[in-house]
Amino acid sequence: MEARRRVGVVLRLGDEREQDLAGGVAGEESREPAEVAADAFRRGLAGRDRKALAAVLDERVEEDLDLRGPPAVDGLLGDAGLALANELARRGWRVIATTRQHGGGPRAGADAWHERLEAESLEMTSPQQLAALRERLADRRLDLLFVNAAINRGNLPIDKVPTEMFTEVMITNALSPLRAIETLRGLVRPGGTVAVMSSEQGSISLNTEDGYELYKASKAALNQLMRSYATRHADDGHTKLLIDPGHNQTQLGGLDAPLTPQQSIPAVADVLEAQAGTPGLRFLDRHRQPVPW
């Protein structure tokens, strides 16, 4: 992730970055605006002092985790949102990350990354807290808004799922991410990126094995809602992404998963950077390949 500029959730962003996308390059009048904007974006990140602002909205329902340096190698390796915030900060992004935990963890993470990581408190399922976050960030402009939210309540056939459990999973995995995007989309710069962590489990055409019906349904709903969002905001010029990171060893994926966040999340960051300045919606895996809907 050498010279790129996006990602998402809370971090300081200087006003000087307004020039990166607006300026363009002399002599490029014949090129498409999106192409010029993407090049300007990459040039703005090329130096050591990158000007990218990433906001990573990370809803952890199962267990709150500290924002800190590189995750430990023993046990569960932390969730994908935490790993992405750390990866972006490591690459020189200035990252604003949300956490449900209060206390010293976020501050320690910011210290570890030389002030490149800033933490904000957020319960993403709360519209009131989302609105309050929007007010706190009113003077910021994001190059990337990335939303990561998922819980899994077990492997039950759908007729055995209690109504309360169905509601909880759907609110967390599908409704809340889109509420967050709608609330914060106005902070994303022209030419910026709005991205959501999805899963191939949400692919209807790939659903050929039984199990985890509620989780699959929630991710399919997330994908459909993101498709509706992209249709409604087709003219805003934003890059819109649904990203499948693969099956990872996280609180959600478990220790038996074939991938660790250290293996998959750098590739996710690469996808975010490679797709910069390309308006429209795409559902991609960590190898930049399309995932069937």
C-alpha positions as protocol buffer text, in pm:
chain_id: "A"
residue {
  index: 1
  type: MET
  ca { x: 0 y: 0 z: 0 }
}
residue {
  index: 2
  type: GLU
  ca { x: 262 y: 247 z: -99 }
}
residue {
  index: 3
  type: ALA
  ca { x: 91 y: 548 z: -250 }
}
residue {
  index: 4
  type: ARG
  ca { x: -275 y: 529 z: -186 }
}
residue {
  index: 5
  type: ARG
  ca { x: -526 y: 716 z: 12 }
}
residue {
  index: 6
  type: ARG
  ca { x: -832 y: 561 z: 155 }
}
residue {
  index: 7
  type: VAL
  ca { x: -994 y: 354 z: 422 }
}
residue {
  index: 8
  type: GLY
  ca { x: -1234 y: 428 z: 682 }
}
residue {
  index: 9
  type: VAL
  ca { x: -1319 y: 533 z: 1032 }
}
residue {
  index: 10
  type: VAL
  ca { x: -1212 y: 820 z: 1239 }
}
residue {
  index: 11
  type: LEU
  ca { x: -881 y: 993 z: 1217 }
}
residue {
  index: 12
  type: ARG
  ca { x: -740 y: 1338 z: 1185 }
}
residue {
  index: 13
  type: LEU
  ca { x: -735 y: 1486 z: 841 }
}
residue {
  index: 14
  type: GLY
  ca { x: -575 y: 1814 z: 741 }
}
residue {
  index: 15
  type: ASP
  ca { x: -753 y: 2069 z: 526 }
}
residue {
  index: 16
  type: GLU
  ca { x: -454 y: 2080 z: 292 }
}
residue {
  index: 17
  type: ARG
  ca { x: -571 y: 1752 z: 148 }
}
residue {
  index: 18
  type: GLU
  ca { x: -854 y: 1932 z: -24 }
}
residue {
  index: 19
  type: GLN
  ca { x: -607 y: 2010 z: -299 }
}
residue {
  index: 20
  type: ASP
  ca { x: -518 y: 1650 z: -377 }
}
residue {
  index: 21
  type: LEU
  ca { x: -833 y: 1565 z: -572 }
}
residue {
  index: 22
  type: ALA
  ca { x: -937 y: 1912 z: -673 }
}
residue {
  index: 23
  type: GLY
  ca { x: -612 y: 2019 z: -832 }
}
residue {
  index: 24
  type: GLY
  ca { x: -568 y: 1767 z: -1111 }
}
residue {
  index: 25
  type: VAL
  ca { x: -265 y: 1786 z: -1339 }
}
residue {
  index: 26
  type: ALA
  ca { x: -190 y: 2033 z: -1616 }
}
residue {
  index: 27
  type: GLY
  ca { x: -220 y: 1895 z: -1966 }
}
residue {
  index: 28
  type: GLU
  ca { x: -460 y: 1614 z: -1871 }
}
residue {
  index: 29
  type: GLU
  ca { x: -782 y: 1775 z: -1992 }
}
residue {
  index: 30
  type: SER
  ca { x: -846 y: 1483 z: -2229 }
}
residue {
  index: 31
  type: ARG
  ca { x: -848 y: 1223 z: -1956 }
}
residue {
  index: 32
  type: GLU
  ca { x: -1154 y: 1106 z: -1769 }
}
residue {
  index: 33
  type: PRO
  ca { x: -1211 y: 1303 z: -1444 }
}
residue {
  index: 34
  type: ALA
  ca { x: -1211 y: 984 z: -1236 }
}
residue {
  index: 35
  type: GLU
  ca { x: -875 y: 881 z: -1383 }
}
residue {
  index: 36
  type: VAL
  ca { x: -721 y: 1221 z: -1314 }
}
residue {
  index: 37
  type: ALA
  ca { x: -862 y: 1217 z: -959 }
}
residue {
  index: 38
  type: ALA
  ca { x: -721 y: 870 z: -893 }
}
residue {
  index: 39
  type: ASP
  ca { x: -375 y: 974 z: -1013 }
}
residue {
  index: 40
  type: ALA
  ca { x: -385 y: 1288 z: -802 }
}
residue {
  index: 41
  type: PHE
  ca { x: -486 y: 1077 z: -505 }
}
residue {
  index: 42
  type: ARG
  ca { x: -191 y: 840 z: -550 }
}
residue {
  index: 43
  type: ARG
  ca { x: 54 y: 1125 z: -597 }
}
residue {
  index: 44
  type: GLY
  ca { x: -71 y: 1285 z: -277 }
}
residue {
  index: 45
  type: LEU
  ca { x: 9 y: 964 z: -89 }
}
residue {
  index: 46
  type: ALA
  ca { x: 341 y: 900 z: -254 }
}
residue {
  index: 47
  type: GLY
  ca { x: 548 y: 1082 z: 6 }
}
residue {
  index: 48
  type: ARG
  ca { x: 635 y: 973 z: 352 }
}
residue {
  index: 49
  type: ASP
  ca { x: 384 y: 1217 z: 499 }
}
residue {
  index: 50
  type: ARG
  ca { x: 71 y: 1073 z: 341 }
}
residue {
  index: 51
  type: LYS
  ca { x: -244 y: 1279 z: 351 }
}
residue {
  index: 52
  type: ALA
  ca { x: -498 y: 998 z: 348 }
}
residue {
  index: 53
  type: LEU
  ca { x: -768 y: 992 z: 609 }
}
residue {
  index: 54
  type: ALA
  ca { x: -923 y: 659 z: 685 }
}
residue {
  index: 55
  type: ALA
  ca { x: -1228 y: 606 z: 895 }
}
residue {
  index: 56
  type: VAL
  ca { x: -1284 y: 247 z: 1009 }
}
residue {
  index: 57
  type: LEU
  ca { x: -1617 y: 190 z: 1175 }
}
residue {
  index: 58
  type: ASP
  ca { x: -1580 y: -132 z: 1365 }
}
residue {
  index: 59
  type: GLU
  ca { x: -1873 y: -286 z: 1550 }
}
residue {
  index: 60
  type: ARG
  ca { x: -1757 y: -552 z: 1793 }
}
residue {
  index: 61
  type: VAL
  ca { x: -2053 y: -717 z: 1962 }
}
residue {
  index: 62
  type: GLU
  ca { x: -1903 y: -1048 z: 2072 }
}
residue {
  index: 63
  type: GLU
  ca { x: -1613 y: -900 z: 2269 }
}
residue {
  index: 64
  type: ASP
  ca { x: -1455 y: -557 z: 2285 }
}
residue {
  index: 65
  type: LEU
  ca { x: -1089 y: -550 z: 2182 }
}
residue {
  index: 66
  type: ASP
  ca { x: -823 y: -291 z: 2251 }
}
residue {
  index: 67
  type: LEU
  ca { x: -691 y: -83 z: 1964 }
}
residue {
  index: 68
  type: ARG
  ca { x: -319 y: -140 z: 1990 }
}
residue {
  index: 69
  type: GLY
  ca { x: -18 y: -227 z: 1780 }
}
residue {
  index: 70
  type: PRO
  ca { x: 16 y: -544 z: 1569 }
}
residue {
  index: 71
  type: PRO
  ca { x: -218 y: -811 z: 1714 }
}
residue {
  index: 72
  type: ALA
  ca { x: -66 y: -1089 z: 1923 }
}
residue {
  index: 73
  type: VAL
  ca { x: 16 y: -1414 z: 1746 }
}
residue {
  index: 74
  type: ASP
  ca { x: -128 y: -1642 z: 2009 }
}
residue {
  index: 75
  type: GLY
  ca { x: -497 y: -1712 z: 2046 }
}
residue {
  index: 76
  type: LEU
  ca { x: -754 y: -1514 z: 1854 }
}
residue {
  index: 77
  type: LEU
  ca { x: -583 y: -1248 z: 1650 }
}
residue {
  index: 78
  type: GLY
  ca { x: -838 y: -973 z: 1683 }
}
residue {
  index: 79
  type: ASP
  ca { x: -1110 y: -879 z: 1440 }
}
residue {
  index: 80
  type: ALA
  ca { x: -1071 y: -765 z: 1081 }
}
residue {
  index: 81
  type: GLY
  ca { x: -1157 y: -403 z: 1157 }
}
residue {
  index: 82
  type: LEU
  ca { x: -885 y: -378 z: 1420 }
}
residue {
  index: 83
  type: ALA
  ca { x: -634 y: -541 z: 1186 }
}
residue {
  index: 84
  type: LEU
  ca { x: -727 y: -305 z: 902 }
}
residue {
  index: 85
  type: ALA
  ca { x: -692 y: 4 z: 1121 }
}
residue {
  index: 86
  type: ASN
  ca { x: -346 y: -113 z: 1226 }
}
residue {
  index: 87
  type: GLU
  ca { x: -245 y: -201 z: 871 }
}
residue {
  index: 88
  type: LEU
  ca { x: -346 y: 137 z: 736 }
}
residue {
  index: 89
  type: ALA
  ca { x: -167 y: 320 z: 1017 }
}
residue {
  index: 90
  type: ARG
  ca { x: 142 y: 109 z: 955 }
}
residue {
  index: 91
  type: ARG
  ca { x: 136 y: 216 z: 589 }
}
residue {
  index: 92
  type: GLY
  ca { x: 124 y: 581 z: 684 }
}
residue {
  index: 93
  type: TRP
  ca { x: -249 y: 647 z: 676 }
}
residue {
  index: 94
  type: ARG
  ca { x: -398 y: 868 z: 939 }
}
residue {
  index: 95
  type: VAL
  ca { x: -679 y: 653 z: 1074 }
}
residue {
  index: 96
  type: ILE
  ca { x: -986 y: 727 z: 1279 }
}
residue {
  index: 97
  type: ALA
  ca { x: -1111 y: 402 z: 1429 }
}
residue {
  index: 98
  type: THR
  ca { x: -1423 y: 350 z: 1636 }
}
residue {
  index: 99
  type: THR
  ca { x: -1441 y: 115 z: 1929 }
}
residue {
  index: 100
  type: ARG
  ca { x: -1707 y: 19 z: 2179 }
}
residue {
  index: 101
  type: GLN
  ca { x: -1445 y: 3 z: 2454 }
}
residue {
  index: 102
  type: HIS
  ca { x: -1364 y: 294 z: 2682 }
}
residue {
  index: 103
  type: GLY
  ca { x: -1028 y: 336 z: 2848 }
}
residue {
  index: 104
  type: GLY
  ca { x: -660 y: 325 z: 2760 }
}
residue {
  index: 105
  type: GLY
  ca { x: -657 y: 86 z: 2465 }
}
residue {
  index: 106
  type: PRO
  ca { x: -720 y: 340 z: 2186 }
}
residue {
  index: 107
  type: ARG
  ca { x: -469 y: 583 z: 2336 }
}
residue {
  index: 108
  type: ALA
  ca { x: -202 y: 309 z: 2344 }
}
residue {
  index: 109
  type: GLY
  ca { x: -273 y: 232 z: 1981 }
}
residue {
  index: 110
  type: ALA
  ca { x: -232 y: 597 z: 1883 }
}
residue {
  index: 111
  type: ASP
  ca { x: 99 y: 615 z: 2069 }
}
residue {
  index: 112
  type: ALA
  ca { x: 223 y: 300 z: 1896 }
}
residue {
  index: 113
  type: TRP
  ca { x: 158 y: 452 z: 1554 }
}
residue {
  index: 114
  type: HIS
  ca { x: 301 y: 796 z: 1629 }
}
residue {
  index: 115
  type: GLU
  ca { x: -35 y: 968 z: 1648 }
}
residue {
  index: 116
  type: ARG
  ca { x: -154 y: 821 z: 1315 }
}
residue {
  index: 117
  type: LEU
  ca { x: -436 y: 632 z: 1489 }
}
residue {
  index: 118
  type: GLU
  ca { x: -717 y: 822 z: 1658 }
}
residue {
  index: 119
  type: ALA
  ca { x: -998 y: 648 z: 1844 }
}
residue {
  index: 120
  type: GLU
  ca { x: -1363 y: 742 z: 1880 }
}
residue {
  index: 121
  type: SER
  ca { x: -1630 y: 567 z: 2085 }
}
residue {
  index: 122
  type: LEU
  ca { x: -1928 y: 429 z: 1895 }
}
residue {
  index: 123
  type: GLU
  ca { x: -2201 y: 172 z: 1937 }
}
residue {
  index: 124
  type: MET
  ca { x: -2290 y: 142 z: 1570 }
}
residue {
  index: 125
  type: THR
  ca { x: -2635 y: 0 z: 1636 }
}
residue {
  index: 126
  type: SER
  ca { x: -2730 y: 329 z: 1805 }
}
residue {
  index: 127
  type: PRO
  ca { x: -2862 y: 598 z: 1565 }
}
residue {
  index: 128
  type: GLN
  ca { x: -2809 y: 855 z: 1839 }
}
residue {
  index: 129
  type: GLN
  ca { x: -2440 y: 768 z: 1874 }
}
residue {
  index: 130
  type: LEU
  ca { x: -2397 y: 772 z: 1497 }
}
residue {
  index: 131
  type: ALA
  ca { x: -2548 y: 1120 z: 1483 }
}
residue {
  index: 132
  type: ALA
  ca { x: -2322 y: 1236 z: 1765 }
}
residue {
  index: 133
  type: LEU
  ca { x: -2017 y: 1097 z: 1584 }
}
residue {
  index: 134
  type: ARG
  ca { x: -2122 y: 1281 z: 1270 }
}
residue {
  index: 135
  type: GLU
  ca { x: -2132 y: 1605 z: 1466 }
}
residue {
  index: 136
  type: ARG
  ca { x: -1788 y: 1543 z: 1616 }
}
residue {
  index: 137
  type: LEU
  ca { x: -1645 y: 1483 z: 1269 }
}
residue {
  index: 138
  type: ALA
  ca { x: -1831 y: 1765 z: 1098 }
}
residue {
  index: 139
  type: ASP
  ca { x: -1510 y: 1946 z: 998 }
}
residue {
  index: 140
  type: ARG
  ca { x: -1334 y: 1634 z: 869 }
}
residue {
  index: 141
  type: ARG
  ca { x: -1323 y: 1500 z: 514 }
}
residue {
  index: 142
  type: LEU
  ca { x: -1255 y: 1132 z: 458 }
}
residue {
  index: 143
  type: ASP
  ca { x: -1078 y: 968 z: 169 }
}
residue {
  index: 144
  type: LEU
  ca { x: -1215 y: 633 z: 279 }
}
residue {
  index: 145
  type: LEU
  ca { x: -1507 y: 528 z: 493 }
}
residue {
  index: 146
  type: PHE
  ca { x: -1487 y: 159 z: 577 }
}
residue {
  index: 147
  type: VAL
  ca { x: -1757 y: -19 z: 779 }
}
residue {
  index: 148
  type: ASN
  ca { x: -1697 y: -355 z: 946 }
}
residue {
  index: 149
  type: ALA
  ca { x: -1984 y: -506 z: 1146 }
}
residue {
  index: 150
  type: ALA
  ca { x: -2076 y: -869 z: 1200 }
}
residue {
  index: 151
  type: ILE
  ca { x: -2196 y: -1112 z: 1464 }
}
residue {
  index: 152
  type: ASN
  ca { x: -2281 y: -1478 z: 1435 }
}
residue {
  index: 153
  type: ARG
  ca { x: -2519 y: -1648 z: 1676 }
}
residue {
  index: 154
  type: GLY
  ca { x: -2448 y: -2007 z: 1581 }
}
residue {
  index: 155
  type: ASN
  ca { x: -2535 y: -2273 z: 1329 }
}
residue {
  index: 156
  type: LEU
  ca { x: -2911 y: -2309 z: 1355 }
}
residue {
  index: 157
  type: PRO
  ca { x: -3161 y: -2393 z: 1081 }
}
residue {
  index: 158
  type: ILE
  ca { x: -3375 y: -2088 z: 1021 }
}
residue {
  index: 159
  type: ASP
  ca { x: -3687 y: -2243 z: 1177 }
}
residue {
  index: 160
  type: LYS
  ca { x: -3498 y: -2279 z: 1507 }
}
residue {
  index: 161
  type: VAL
  ca { x: -3380 y: -1918 z: 1519 }
}
residue {
  index: 162
  type: PRO
  ca { x: -3561 y: -1713 z: 1787 }
}
residue {
  index: 163
  type: THR
  ca { x: -3715 y: -1390 z: 1664 }
}
residue {
  index: 164
  type: GLU
  ca { x: -3497 y: -1185 z: 1896 }
}
residue {
  index: 165
  type: MET
  ca { x: -3182 y: -1348 z: 1760 }
}
residue {
  index: 166
  type: PHE
  ca { x: -3292 y: -1288 z: 1400 }
}
residue {
  index: 167
  type: THR
  ca { x: -3356 y: -923 z: 1477 }
}
residue {
  index: 168
  type: GLU
  ca { x: -3023 y: -877 z: 1656 }
}
residue {
  index: 169
  type: VAL
  ca { x: -2816 y: -1026 z: 1374 }
}
residue {
  index: 170
  type: MET
  ca { x: -2998 y: -841 z: 1099 }
}
residue {
  index: 171
  type: ILE
  ca { x: -2973 y: -507 z: 1280 }
}
residue {
  index: 172
  type: THR
  ca { x: -2600 y: -552 z: 1346 }
}
residue {
  index: 173
  type: ASN
  ca { x: -2492 y: -710 z: 1017 }
}
residue {
  index: 174
  type: ALA
  ca { x: -2717 y: -538 z: 763 }
}
residue {
  index: 175
  type: LEU
  ca { x: -2913 y: -238 z: 892 }
}
residue {
  index: 176
  type: SER
  ca { x: -2648 y: -69 z: 1107 }
}
residue {
  index: 177
  type: PRO
  ca { x: -2371 y: -64 z: 842 }
}
residue {
  index: 178
  type: LEU
  ca { x: -2602 y: 112 z: 596 }
}
residue {
  index: 179
  type: ARG
  ca { x: -2721 y: 354 z: 863 }
}
residue {
  index: 180
  type: ALA
  ca { x: -2357 y: 436 z: 936 }
}
residue {
  index: 181
  type: ILE
  ca { x: -2285 y: 493 z: 568 }
}
residue {
  index: 182
  type: GLU
  ca { x: -2589 y: 714 z: 517 }
}
residue {
  index: 183
  type: THR
  ca { x: -2502 y: 915 z: 828 }
}
residue {
  index: 184
  type: LEU
  ca { x: -2136 y: 970 z: 737 }
}
residue {
  index: 185
  type: ARG
  ca { x: -2134 y: 971 z: 356 }
}
residue {
  index: 186
  type: GLY
  ca { x: -2132 y: 1350 z: 350 }
}
residue {
  index: 187
  type: LEU
  ca { x: -1784 y: 1344 z: 505 }
}
residue {
  index: 188
  type: VAL
  ca { x: -1638 y: 1145 z: 214 }
}
residue {
  index: 189
  type: ARG
  ca { x: -1456 y: 1356 z: -41 }
}
residue {
  index: 190
  type: PRO
  ca { x: -1549 y: 1365 z: -410 }
}
residue {
  index: 191
  type: GLY
  ca { x: -1363 y: 1071 z: -562 }
}
residue {
  index: 192
  type: GLY
  ca { x: -1342 y: 899 z: -223 }
}
residue {
  index: 193
  type: THR
  ca { x: -1437 y: 544 z: -128 }
}
residue {
  index: 194
  type: VAL
  ca { x: -1723 y: 394 z: 73 }
}
residue {
  index: 195
  type: ALA
  ca { x: -1654 y: 29 z: 156 }
}
residue {
  index: 196
  type: VAL
  ca { x: -1812 y: -245 z: 365 }
}
residue {
  index: 197
  type: MET
  ca { x: -1669 y: -575 z: 487 }
}
residue {
  index: 198
  type: SER
  ca { x: -1892 y: -844 z: 341 }
}
residue {
  index: 199
  type: SER
  ca { x: -1841 y: -1218 z: 282 }
}
residue {
  index: 200
  type: GLU
  ca { x: -1885 y: -1478 z: 13 }
}
residue {
  index: 201
  type: GLN
  ca { x: -2134 y: -1622 z: 262 }
}
residue {
  index: 202
  type: GLY
  ca { x: -2364 y: -1348 z: 136 }
}
residue {
  index: 203
  type: SER
  ca { x: -2347 y: -1475 z: -222 }
}
residue {
  index: 204
  type: ILE
  ca { x: -2672 y: -1644 z: -319 }
}
residue {
  index: 205
  type: SER
  ca { x: -2520 y: -1824 z: -617 }
}
residue {
  index: 206
  type: LEU
  ca { x: -2236 y: -1967 z: -403 }
}
residue {
  index: 207
  type: ASN
  ca { x: -2472 y: -2093 z: -131 }
}
residue {
  index: 208
  type: THR
  ca { x: -2437 y: -2463 z: -214 }
}
residue {
  index: 209
  type: GLU
  ca { x: -2356 y: -2599 z: 134 }
}
residue {
  index: 210
  type: ASP
  ca { x: -2585 y: -2607 z: 434 }
}
residue {
  index: 211
  type: GLY
  ca { x: -2523 y: -2429 z: 761 }
}
residue {
  index: 212
  type: TYR
  ca { x: -2517 y: -2084 z: 919 }
}
residue {
  index: 213
  type: GLU
  ca { x: -2840 y: -1979 z: 752 }
}
residue {
  index: 214
  type: LEU
  ca { x: -2899 y: -1666 z: 957 }
}
residue {
  index: 215
  type: TYR
  ca { x: -2547 y: -1533 z: 906 }
}
residue {
  index: 216
  type: LYS
  ca { x: -2567 y: -1599 z: 532 }
}
residue {
  index: 217
  type: ALA
  ca { x: -2904 y: -1425 z: 515 }
}
residue {
  index: 218
  type: SER
  ca { x: -2767 y: -1121 z: 699 }
}
residue {
  index: 219
  type: LYS
  ca { x: -2473 y: -1086 z: 460 }
}
residue {
  index: 220
  type: ALA
  ca { x: -2700 y: -1130 z: 158 }
}
residue {
  index: 221
  type: ALA
  ca { x: -2921 y: -856 z: 302 }
}
residue {
  index: 222
  type: LEU
  ca { x: -2615 y: -636 z: 352 }
}
residue {
  index: 223
  type: ASN
  ca { x: -2516 y: -684 z: -12 }
}
residue {
  index: 224
  type: GLN
  ca { x: -2866 y: -608 z: -135 }
}
residue {
  index: 225
  type: LEU
  ca { x: -2890 y: -294 z: 78 }
}
residue {
  index: 226
  type: MET
  ca { x: -2553 y: -177 z: -50 }
}
residue {
  index: 227
  type: ARG
  ca { x: -2676 y: -235 z: -405 }
}
residue {
  index: 228
  type: SER
  ca { x: -2980 y: -18 z: -329 }
}
residue {
  index: 229
  type: TYR
  ca { x: -2756 y: 248 z: -176 }
}
residue {
  index: 230
  type: ALA
  ca { x: -2532 y: 249 z: -484 }
}
residue {
  index: 231
  type: THR
  ca { x: -2835 y: 283 z: -711 }
}
residue {
  index: 232
  type: ARG
  ca { x: -2974 y: 572 z: -509 }
}
residue {
  index: 233
  type: HIS
  ca { x: -2640 y: 753 z: -503 }
}
residue {
  index: 234
  type: ALA
  ca { x: -2520 y: 653 z: -848 }
}
residue {
  index: 235
  type: ASP
  ca { x: -2414 y: 1007 z: -937 }
}
residue {
  index: 236
  type: ASP
  ca { x: -2205 y: 1092 z: -630 }
}
residue {
  index: 237
  type: GLY
  ca { x: -1876 y: 981 z: -790 }
}
residue {
  index: 238
  type: HIS
  ca { x: -1777 y: 763 z: -494 }
}
residue {
  index: 239
  type: THR
  ca { x: -1609 y: 427 z: -530 }
}
residue {
  index: 240
  type: LYS
  ca { x: -1833 y: 172 z: -355 }
}
residue {
  index: 241
  type: LEU
  ca { x: -1703 y: -167 z: -248 }
}
residue {
  index: 242
  type: LEU
  ca { x: -1821 y: -484 z: -80 }
}
residue {
  index: 243
  type: ILE
  ca { x: -1512 y: -684 z: 17 }
}
residue {
  index: 244
  type: ASP
  ca { x: -1483 y: -1052 z: 107 }
}
residue {
  index: 245
  type: PRO
  ca { x: -1164 y: -1092 z: 316 }
}
residue {
  index: 246
  type: GLY
  ca { x: -1181 y: -1472 z: 330 }
}
residue {
  index: 247
  type: HIS
  ca { x: -1232 y: -1694 z: 635 }
}
residue {
  index: 248
  type: ASN
  ca { x: -1014 y: -1548 z: 910 }
}
residue {
  index: 249
  type: GLN
  ca { x: -908 y: -1643 z: 1262 }
}
residue {
  index: 250
  type: THR
  ca { x: -1103 y: -1375 z: 1446 }
}
residue {
  index: 251
  type: GLN
  ca { x: -1363 y: -1361 z: 1720 }
}
residue {
  index: 252
  type: LEU
  ca { x: -1616 y: -1431 z: 1446 }
}
residue {
  index: 253
  type: GLY
  ca { x: -1424 y: -1682 z: 1233 }
}
residue {
  index: 254
  type: GLY
  ca { x: -1274 y: -1894 z: 1510 }
}
residue {
  index: 255
  type: LEU
  ca { x: -929 y: -2048 z: 1552 }
}
residue {
  index: 256
  type: ASP
  ca { x: -984 y: -2317 z: 1287 }
}
residue {
  index: 257
  type: ALA
  ca { x: -1013 y: -2064 z: 1003 }
}
residue {
  index: 258
  type: PRO
  ca { x: -746 y: -2106 z: 731 }
}
residue {
  index: 259
  type: LEU
  ca { x: -636 y: -1739 z: 728 }
}
residue {
  index: 260
  type: THR
  ca { x: -505 y: -1494 z: 985 }
}
residue {
  index: 261
  type: PRO
  ca { x: -579 y: -1121 z: 962 }
}
residue {
  index: 262
  type: GLN
  ca { x: -207 y: -1065 z: 904 }
}
residue {
  index: 263
  type: GLN
  ca { x: -237 y: -1274 z: 589 }
}
residue {
  index: 264
  type: SER
  ca { x: -561 y: -1135 z: 451 }
}
residue {
  index: 265
  type: ILE
  ca { x: -594 y: -774 z: 566 }
}
residue {
  index: 266
  type: PRO
  ca { x: -292 y: -635 z: 377 }
}
residue {
  index: 267
  type: ALA
  ca { x: -456 y: -773 z: 62 }
}
residue {
  index: 268
  type: VAL
  ca { x: -784 y: -604 z: 156 }
}
residue {
  index: 269
  type: ALA
  ca { x: -596 y: -277 z: 194 }
}
residue {
  index: 270
  type: ASP
  ca { x: -443 y: -332 z: -149 }
}
residue {
  index: 271
  type: VAL
  ca { x: -791 y: -374 z: -297 }
}
residue {
  index: 272
  type: LEU
  ca { x: -905 y: -49 z: -137 }
}
residue {
  index: 273
  type: GLU
  ca { x: -612 y: 138 z: -285 }
}
residue {
  index: 274
  type: ALA
  ca { x: -629 y: -23 z: -628 }
}
residue {
  index: 275
  type: GLN
  ca { x: -999 y: 64 z: -666 }
}
residue {
  index: 276
  type: ALA
  ca { x: -955 y: 429 z: -569 }
}
residue {
  index: 277
  type: GLY
  ca { x: -1113 y: 673 z: -811 }
}
residue {
  index: 278
  type: THR
  ca { x: -1325 y: 410 z: -985 }
}
residue {
  index: 279
  type: PRO
  ca { x: -1691 y: 508 z: -930 }
}
residue {
  index: 280
  type: GLY
  ca { x: -1960 y: 245 z: -904 }
}
residue {
  index: 281
  type: LEU
  ca { x: -2024 y: -64 z: -691 }
}
residue {
  index: 282
  type: ARG
  ca { x: -1814 y: -380 z: -696 }
}
residue {
  index: 283
  type: PHE
  ca { x: -1824 y: -699 z: -485 }
}
residue {
  index: 284
  type: LEU
  ca { x: -1462 y: -821 z: -470 }
}
residue {
  index: 285
  type: ASP
  ca { x: -1250 y: -1070 z: -280 }
}
residue {
  index: 286
  type: ARG
  ca { x: -906 y: -999 z: -137 }
}
residue {
  index: 287
  type: HIS
  ca { x: -749 y: -1106 z: -467 }
}
residue {
  index: 288
  type: ARG
  ca { x: -944 y: -826 z: -647 }
}
residue {
  index: 289
  type: GLN
  ca { x: -1163 y: -1087 z: -818 }
}
residue {
  index: 290
  type: PRO
  ca { x: -1541 y: -1036 z: -850 }
}
residue {
  index: 291
  type: VAL
  ca { x: -1755 y: -1239 z: -610 }
}
residue {
  index: 292
  type: PRO
  ca { x: -2078 y: -1371 z: -766 }
}
residue {
  index: 293
  type: TRP
  ca { x: -2391 y: -1208 z: -629 }
}
